[in-house]
Amino acid sequence: MDKKQNGNRPLTEEEAVFVENLILENSKTIKNIIYNVLGESFKYLAEDAITEVYLLVCQKIDVLKKHSSPKAWVFVAARYVAQATVRNNKKHENTLSLDEIEERATDLNVEEEAIYKIWLSDKVPEKLIKRLTKGERQVYQKLYVEQKTPKQAAEELGIAPSSIYNFNVCIREKIINAVKHKKF
């Protein structure tokens, strides 16, 4: 992989290797996330979205090197980039600022967008995750970091699928409330 620009400076050799390994190890999941979000209507934009994610990884190398889970960061970034790609290519739909998103946080898609924007900020993910209970963190890890289905997560954690659903509702509520009230 060629060195990409990180802000105004080129990546160091170490950073370039870090980025290359991160992308190579997770490229299949990144592509799956993007294709799933884009759906059939926008799948022709997948390569552009994938490229944008890879560029974002290069630009945010300083954040990624310090992040507790760079893989999760990349997965969240992939989902956000794909959602932004869809939004930017829909006619008659405006892009919302973070403040507008927080004000309209009753709509599920708007809530998710706020979470993804906040997630990409430095140190915020760790602060939000610390607000979760041990069980919620385990479910969060399985669903969002490891990209397991609720059924797989339930089997691996030895709990009922309905418990996974309940944990996920609590996780979302805590994160959304923290974002709405800027408690992070």
PDB file of C-alpha atoms in Angstrom:
ATOM      1  CA  MET A   1       0.000   0.000   0.000  1.00  0.00           C
ATOM      2  CA  ASP A   2       1.360   3.415  -0.863  1.00  0.00           C
ATOM      3  CA  LYS A   3       1.771   5.976   1.846  1.00  0.00           C
ATOM      4  CA  LYS A   4      -1.310   8.164   2.079  1.00  0.00           C
ATOM      5  CA  GLN A   5      -1.595  11.657   3.439  1.00  0.00           C
ATOM      6  CA  ASN A   6      -2.440  12.013   7.135  1.00  0.00           C
ATOM      7  CA  GLY A   7      -3.614  15.588   7.359  1.00  0.00           C
ATOM      8  CA  ASN A   8      -0.627  17.473   5.998  1.00  0.00           C
ATOM      9  CA  ARG A   9       2.027  14.812   6.518  1.00  0.00           C
ATOM     10  CA  PRO A  10       2.769  11.458   4.891  1.00  0.00           C
ATOM     11  CA  LEU A  11       2.366   8.297   6.937  1.00  0.00           C
ATOM     12  CA  THR A  12       5.488   6.867   8.494  1.00  0.00           C
ATOM     13  CA  GLU A  13       6.520   3.355   7.443  1.00  0.00           C
ATOM     14  CA  GLU A  14       5.155   2.036  10.747  1.00  0.00           C
ATOM     15  CA  GLU A  15       1.824   3.817  10.214  1.00  0.00           C
ATOM     16  CA  ALA A  16       1.597   2.585   6.628  1.00  0.00           C
ATOM     17  CA  VAL A  17       2.092  -1.009   7.797  1.00  0.00           C
ATOM     18  CA  PHE A  18      -0.486  -0.510  10.577  1.00  0.00           C
ATOM     19  CA  VAL A  19      -3.047   0.849   8.078  1.00  0.00           C
ATOM     20  CA  GLU A  20      -2.322  -1.863   5.537  1.00  0.00           C
ATOM     21  CA  ASN A  21      -2.713  -4.650   8.110  1.00  0.00           C
ATOM     22  CA  LEU A  22      -5.889  -3.124   9.536  1.00  0.00           C
ATOM     23  CA  ILE A  23      -7.438  -2.853   6.080  1.00  0.00           C
ATOM     24  CA  LEU A  24      -6.308  -6.272   4.872  1.00  0.00           C
ATOM     25  CA  GLU A  25      -7.510  -8.047   8.021  1.00  0.00           C
ATOM     26  CA  ASN A  26     -10.918  -6.368   7.903  1.00  0.00           C
ATOM     27  CA  SER A  27     -11.575  -5.702   4.215  1.00  0.00           C
ATOM     28  CA  LYS A  28     -14.263  -8.379   3.896  1.00  0.00           C
ATOM     29  CA  THR A  29     -16.261  -7.024   6.850  1.00  0.00           C
ATOM     30  CA  ILE A  30     -15.780  -3.426   5.693  1.00  0.00           C
ATOM     31  CA  LYS A  31     -17.121  -4.330   2.251  1.00  0.00           C
ATOM     32  CA  ASN A  32     -20.047  -6.285   3.738  1.00  0.00           C
ATOM     33  CA  ILE A  33     -21.032  -3.365   5.958  1.00  0.00           C
ATOM     34  CA  ILE A  34     -20.888  -0.944   3.042  1.00  0.00           C
ATOM     35  CA  TYR A  35     -22.829  -3.192   0.648  1.00  0.00           C
ATOM     36  CA  ASN A  36     -25.484  -3.875   3.307  1.00  0.00           C
ATOM     37  CA  VAL A  37     -26.012  -0.174   4.027  1.00  0.00           C
ATOM     38  CA  LEU A  38     -25.966   0.855   0.358  1.00  0.00           C
ATOM     39  CA  GLY A  39     -28.405  -1.878  -0.665  1.00  0.00           C
ATOM     40  CA  GLU A  40     -29.317  -2.574  -4.262  1.00  0.00           C
ATOM     41  CA  SER A  41     -30.221   1.020  -5.050  1.00  0.00           C
ATOM     42  CA  PHE A  42     -26.758   2.391  -4.329  1.00  0.00           C
ATOM     43  CA  LYS A  43     -24.445  -0.604  -4.699  1.00  0.00           C
ATOM     44  CA  TYR A  44     -22.829   1.067  -7.707  1.00  0.00           C
ATOM     45  CA  LEU A  45     -21.294   3.540  -5.209  1.00  0.00           C
ATOM     46  CA  ALA A  46     -19.650   0.820  -3.098  1.00  0.00           C
ATOM     47  CA  GLU A  47     -16.124   1.219  -4.469  1.00  0.00           C
ATOM     48  CA  ASP A  48     -16.217   4.967  -3.815  1.00  0.00           C
ATOM     49  CA  ALA A  49     -17.403   4.364  -0.238  1.00  0.00           C
ATOM     50  CA  ILE A  50     -14.734   1.711   0.354  1.00  0.00           C
ATOM     51  CA  THR A  51     -12.055   4.074  -0.921  1.00  0.00           C
ATOM     52  CA  GLU A  52     -13.372   6.824   1.333  1.00  0.00           C
ATOM     53  CA  VAL A  53     -13.155   4.522   4.364  1.00  0.00           C
ATOM     54  CA  TYR A  54      -9.555   3.649   3.519  1.00  0.00           C
ATOM     55  CA  LEU A  55      -8.685   7.328   3.149  1.00  0.00           C
ATOM     56  CA  LEU A  56     -10.402   8.101   6.450  1.00  0.00           C
ATOM     57  CA  VAL A  57      -8.298   5.405   8.121  1.00  0.00           C
ATOM     58  CA  CYS A  58      -5.157   7.093   6.789  1.00  0.00           C
ATOM     59  CA  GLN A  59      -6.317  10.533   7.872  1.00  0.00           C
ATOM     60  CA  LYS A  60      -7.263   9.381  11.368  1.00  0.00           C
ATOM     61  CA  ILE A  61      -4.161   7.259  12.006  1.00  0.00           C
ATOM     62  CA  ASP A  62      -3.326   9.162  15.208  1.00  0.00           C
ATOM     63  CA  VAL A  63      -6.763   8.363  16.642  1.00  0.00           C
ATOM     64  CA  LEU A  64      -6.616   4.737  15.482  1.00  0.00           C
ATOM     65  CA  LYS A  65      -3.200   4.061  17.016  1.00  0.00           C
ATOM     66  CA  LYS A  66      -4.503   5.171  20.441  1.00  0.00           C
ATOM     67  CA  HIS A  67      -7.977   3.635  20.108  1.00  0.00           C
ATOM     68  CA  SER A  68      -8.869   0.652  22.298  1.00  0.00           C
ATOM     69  CA  SER A  69     -10.410  -1.144  19.294  1.00  0.00           C
ATOM     70  CA  PRO A  70      -9.230   0.146  15.907  1.00  0.00           C
ATOM     71  CA  LYS A  71     -11.211  -2.599  14.197  1.00  0.00           C
ATOM     72  CA  ALA A  72     -14.472  -1.427  15.760  1.00  0.00           C
ATOM     73  CA  TRP A  73     -13.613   2.168  14.842  1.00  0.00           C
ATOM     74  CA  VAL A  74     -13.167   1.142  11.207  1.00  0.00           C
ATOM     75  CA  PHE A  75     -16.456  -0.793  11.183  1.00  0.00           C
ATOM     76  CA  VAL A  76     -18.332   2.206  12.586  1.00  0.00           C
ATOM     77  CA  ALA A  77     -16.604   4.470  10.081  1.00  0.00           C
ATOM     78  CA  ALA A  78     -17.590   2.128   7.227  1.00  0.00           C
ATOM     79  CA  ARG A  79     -21.242   2.232   8.286  1.00  0.00           C
ATOM     80  CA  TYR A  80     -21.182   6.004   8.641  1.00  0.00           C
ATOM     81  CA  VAL A  81     -19.464   6.523   5.271  1.00  0.00           C
ATOM     82  CA  ALA A  82     -21.992   4.250   3.569  1.00  0.00           C
ATOM     83  CA  GLN A  83     -24.904   6.084   5.202  1.00  0.00           C
ATOM     84  CA  ALA A  84     -23.416   9.425   4.181  1.00  0.00           C
ATOM     85  CA  THR A  85     -22.981   8.113   0.631  1.00  0.00           C
ATOM     86  CA  VAL A  86     -26.640   7.144   0.449  1.00  0.00           C
ATOM     87  CA  ARG A  87     -27.762  10.415   1.975  1.00  0.00           C
ATOM     88  CA  ASN A  88     -25.582  12.491  -0.356  1.00  0.00           C
ATOM     89  CA  ASN A  89     -26.934  10.709  -3.400  1.00  0.00           C
ATOM     90  CA  LYS A  90     -30.626  10.946  -2.572  1.00  0.00           C
ATOM     91  CA  LYS A  91     -32.487  13.779  -4.203  1.00  0.00           C
ATOM     92  CA  HIS A  92     -34.244  16.344  -2.008  1.00  0.00           C
ATOM     93  CA  GLU A  93     -32.523  15.233   1.202  1.00  0.00           C
ATOM     94  CA  ASN A  94     -30.312  17.579   3.186  1.00  0.00           C
ATOM     95  CA  THR A  95     -27.281  16.636   5.263  1.00  0.00           C
ATOM     96  CA  LEU A  96     -27.779  17.484   8.912  1.00  0.00           C
ATOM     97  CA  SER A  97     -25.217  18.986  11.239  1.00  0.00           C
ATOM     98  CA  LEU A  98     -24.448  17.218  14.516  1.00  0.00           C
ATOM     99  CA  ASP A  99     -26.498  19.808  16.428  1.00  0.00           C
ATOM    100  CA  GLU A 100     -29.494  19.237  14.106  1.00  0.00           C
ATOM    101  CA  ILE A 101     -29.101  15.478  14.508  1.00  0.00           C
ATOM    102  CA  GLU A 102     -29.076  15.749  18.286  1.00  0.00           C
ATOM    103  CA  GLU A 103     -32.198  17.957  18.198  1.00  0.00           C
ATOM    104  CA  ARG A 104     -34.059  15.448  16.005  1.00  0.00           C
ATOM    105  CA  ALA A 105     -32.780  12.357  17.840  1.00  0.00           C
ATOM    106  CA  THR A 106     -36.217  10.741  17.983  1.00  0.00           C
ATOM    107  CA  ASP A 107     -35.785   9.168  14.533  1.00  0.00           C
ATOM    108  CA  LEU A 108     -33.775   5.900  14.657  1.00  0.00           C
ATOM    109  CA  ASN A 109     -31.595   6.685  11.620  1.00  0.00           C
ATOM    110  CA  VAL A 110     -30.833  10.136  12.977  1.00  0.00           C
ATOM    111  CA  GLU A 111     -29.889   8.627  16.345  1.00  0.00           C
ATOM    112  CA  GLU A 112     -27.545   6.169  14.659  1.00  0.00           C
ATOM    113  CA  GLU A 113     -25.948   8.949  12.642  1.00  0.00           C
ATOM    114  CA  ALA A 114     -25.328  10.948  15.819  1.00  0.00           C
ATOM    115  CA  ILE A 115     -23.743   7.931  17.466  1.00  0.00           C
ATOM    116  CA  TYR A 116     -21.448   7.356  14.487  1.00  0.00           C
ATOM    117  CA  LYS A 117     -20.378  10.997  14.337  1.00  0.00           C
ATOM    118  CA  ILE A 118     -19.680  11.039  18.059  1.00  0.00           C
ATOM    119  CA  TRP A 119     -17.883   7.673  17.810  1.00  0.00           C
ATOM    120  CA  LEU A 120     -15.385   9.066  15.334  1.00  0.00           C
ATOM    121  CA  SER A 121     -14.323  11.742  17.826  1.00  0.00           C
ATOM    122  CA  ASP A 122     -11.144  11.222  19.841  1.00  0.00           C
ATOM    123  CA  LYS A 123     -11.569   9.248  23.122  1.00  0.00           C
ATOM    124  CA  VAL A 124     -15.371   9.458  23.086  1.00  0.00           C
ATOM    125  CA  PRO A 125     -16.012   5.741  22.380  1.00  0.00           C
ATOM    126  CA  GLU A 126     -14.116   4.617  25.474  1.00  0.00           C
ATOM    127  CA  LYS A 127     -16.001   7.143  27.594  1.00  0.00           C
ATOM    128  CA  LEU A 128     -19.361   5.974  26.248  1.00  0.00           C
ATOM    129  CA  ILE A 129     -18.512   2.293  26.649  1.00  0.00           C
ATOM    130  CA  LYS A 130     -17.482   2.878  30.285  1.00  0.00           C
ATOM    131  CA  ARG A 131     -21.099   3.889  30.935  1.00  0.00           C
ATOM    132  CA  LEU A 132     -22.226   0.319  30.120  1.00  0.00           C
ATOM    133  CA  THR A 133     -22.522  -2.547  32.603  1.00  0.00           C
ATOM    134  CA  LYS A 134     -20.265  -5.601  32.260  1.00  0.00           C
ATOM    135  CA  GLY A 135     -23.051  -7.559  30.545  1.00  0.00           C
ATOM    136  CA  GLU A 136     -23.846  -4.692  28.185  1.00  0.00           C
ATOM    137  CA  ARG A 137     -20.150  -4.411  27.269  1.00  0.00           C
ATOM    138  CA  GLN A 138     -20.039  -8.146  26.488  1.00  0.00           C
ATOM    139  CA  VAL A 139     -23.081  -7.849  24.231  1.00  0.00           C
ATOM    140  CA  TYR A 140     -21.670  -4.674  22.664  1.00  0.00           C
ATOM    141  CA  GLN A 141     -18.408  -6.508  21.922  1.00  0.00           C
ATOM    142  CA  LYS A 142     -20.201  -9.407  20.237  1.00  0.00           C
ATOM    143  CA  LEU A 143     -22.672  -7.338  18.193  1.00  0.00           C
ATOM    144  CA  TYR A 144     -20.684  -4.263  17.219  1.00  0.00           C
ATOM    145  CA  VAL A 145     -17.012  -5.199  17.395  1.00  0.00           C
ATOM    146  CA  GLU A 146     -17.126  -8.847  16.343  1.00  0.00           C
ATOM    147  CA  GLN A 147     -20.158  -8.257  14.063  1.00  0.00           C
ATOM    148  CA  LYS A 148     -22.000 -11.348  15.389  1.00  0.00           C
ATOM    149  CA  THR A 149     -25.681 -11.870  14.820  1.00  0.00           C
ATOM    150  CA  PRO A 150     -27.891 -11.690  17.934  1.00  0.00           C
ATOM    151  CA  LYS A 151     -28.337 -15.462  17.760  1.00  0.00           C
ATOM    152  CA  GLN A 152     -24.571 -16.066  17.586  1.00  0.00           C
ATOM    153  CA  ALA A 153     -23.957 -13.611  20.424  1.00  0.00           C
ATOM    154  CA  ALA A 154     -26.577 -15.344  22.574  1.00  0.00           C
ATOM    155  CA  GLU A 155     -25.012 -18.757  21.951  1.00  0.00           C
ATOM    156  CA  GLU A 156     -21.495 -17.529  22.711  1.00  0.00           C
ATOM    157  CA  LEU A 157     -22.547 -15.711  25.880  1.00  0.00           C
ATOM    158  CA  GLY A 158     -24.848 -18.508  27.009  1.00  0.00           C
ATOM    159  CA  ILE A 159     -27.944 -16.333  27.285  1.00  0.00           C
ATOM    160  CA  ALA A 160     -31.315 -16.180  25.560  1.00  0.00           C
ATOM    161  CA  PRO A 161     -31.639 -14.247  22.275  1.00  0.00           C
ATOM    162  CA  SER A 162     -34.307 -12.106  23.933  1.00  0.00           C
ATOM    163  CA  SER A 163     -31.699 -11.050  26.512  1.00  0.00           C
ATOM    164  CA  ILE A 164     -29.436  -9.912  23.685  1.00  0.00           C
ATOM    165  CA  TYR A 165     -32.288  -7.785  22.376  1.00  0.00           C
ATOM    166  CA  ASN A 166     -32.883  -6.280  25.849  1.00  0.00           C
ATOM    167  CA  PHE A 167     -29.177  -5.585  26.367  1.00  0.00           C
ATOM    168  CA  ASN A 168     -28.995  -3.940  22.939  1.00  0.00           C
ATOM    169  CA  VAL A 169     -31.946  -1.673  23.744  1.00  0.00           C
ATOM    170  CA  CYS A 170     -30.228  -0.600  26.982  1.00  0.00           C
ATOM    171  CA  ILE A 171     -26.906  -0.056  25.177  1.00  0.00           C
ATOM    172  CA  ARG A 172     -28.529   2.154  22.558  1.00  0.00           C
ATOM    173  CA  GLU A 173     -30.514   4.126  25.140  1.00  0.00           C
ATOM    174  CA  LYS A 174     -27.450   4.811  27.290  1.00  0.00           C
ATOM    175  CA  ILE A 175     -25.328   5.908  24.339  1.00  0.00           C
ATOM    176  CA  ILE A 176     -28.085   8.029  22.813  1.00  0.00           C
ATOM    177  CA  ASN A 177     -28.826   9.702  26.164  1.00  0.00           C
ATOM    178  CA  ALA A 178     -25.128  10.397  26.678  1.00  0.00           C
ATOM    179  CA  VAL A 179     -24.939  11.929  23.213  1.00  0.00           C
ATOM    180  CA  LYS A 180     -28.119  13.970  23.652  1.00  0.00           C
ATOM    181  CA  HIS A 181     -26.983  15.363  26.988  1.00  0.00           C
ATOM    182  CA  LYS A 182     -23.283  15.518  26.033  1.00  0.00           C
ATOM    183  CA  LYS A 183     -22.325  13.329  29.001  1.00  0.00           C
ATOM    184  CA  PHE A 184     -19.137  11.887  27.601  1.00  0.00           C
TER     185      PHE A 184
END
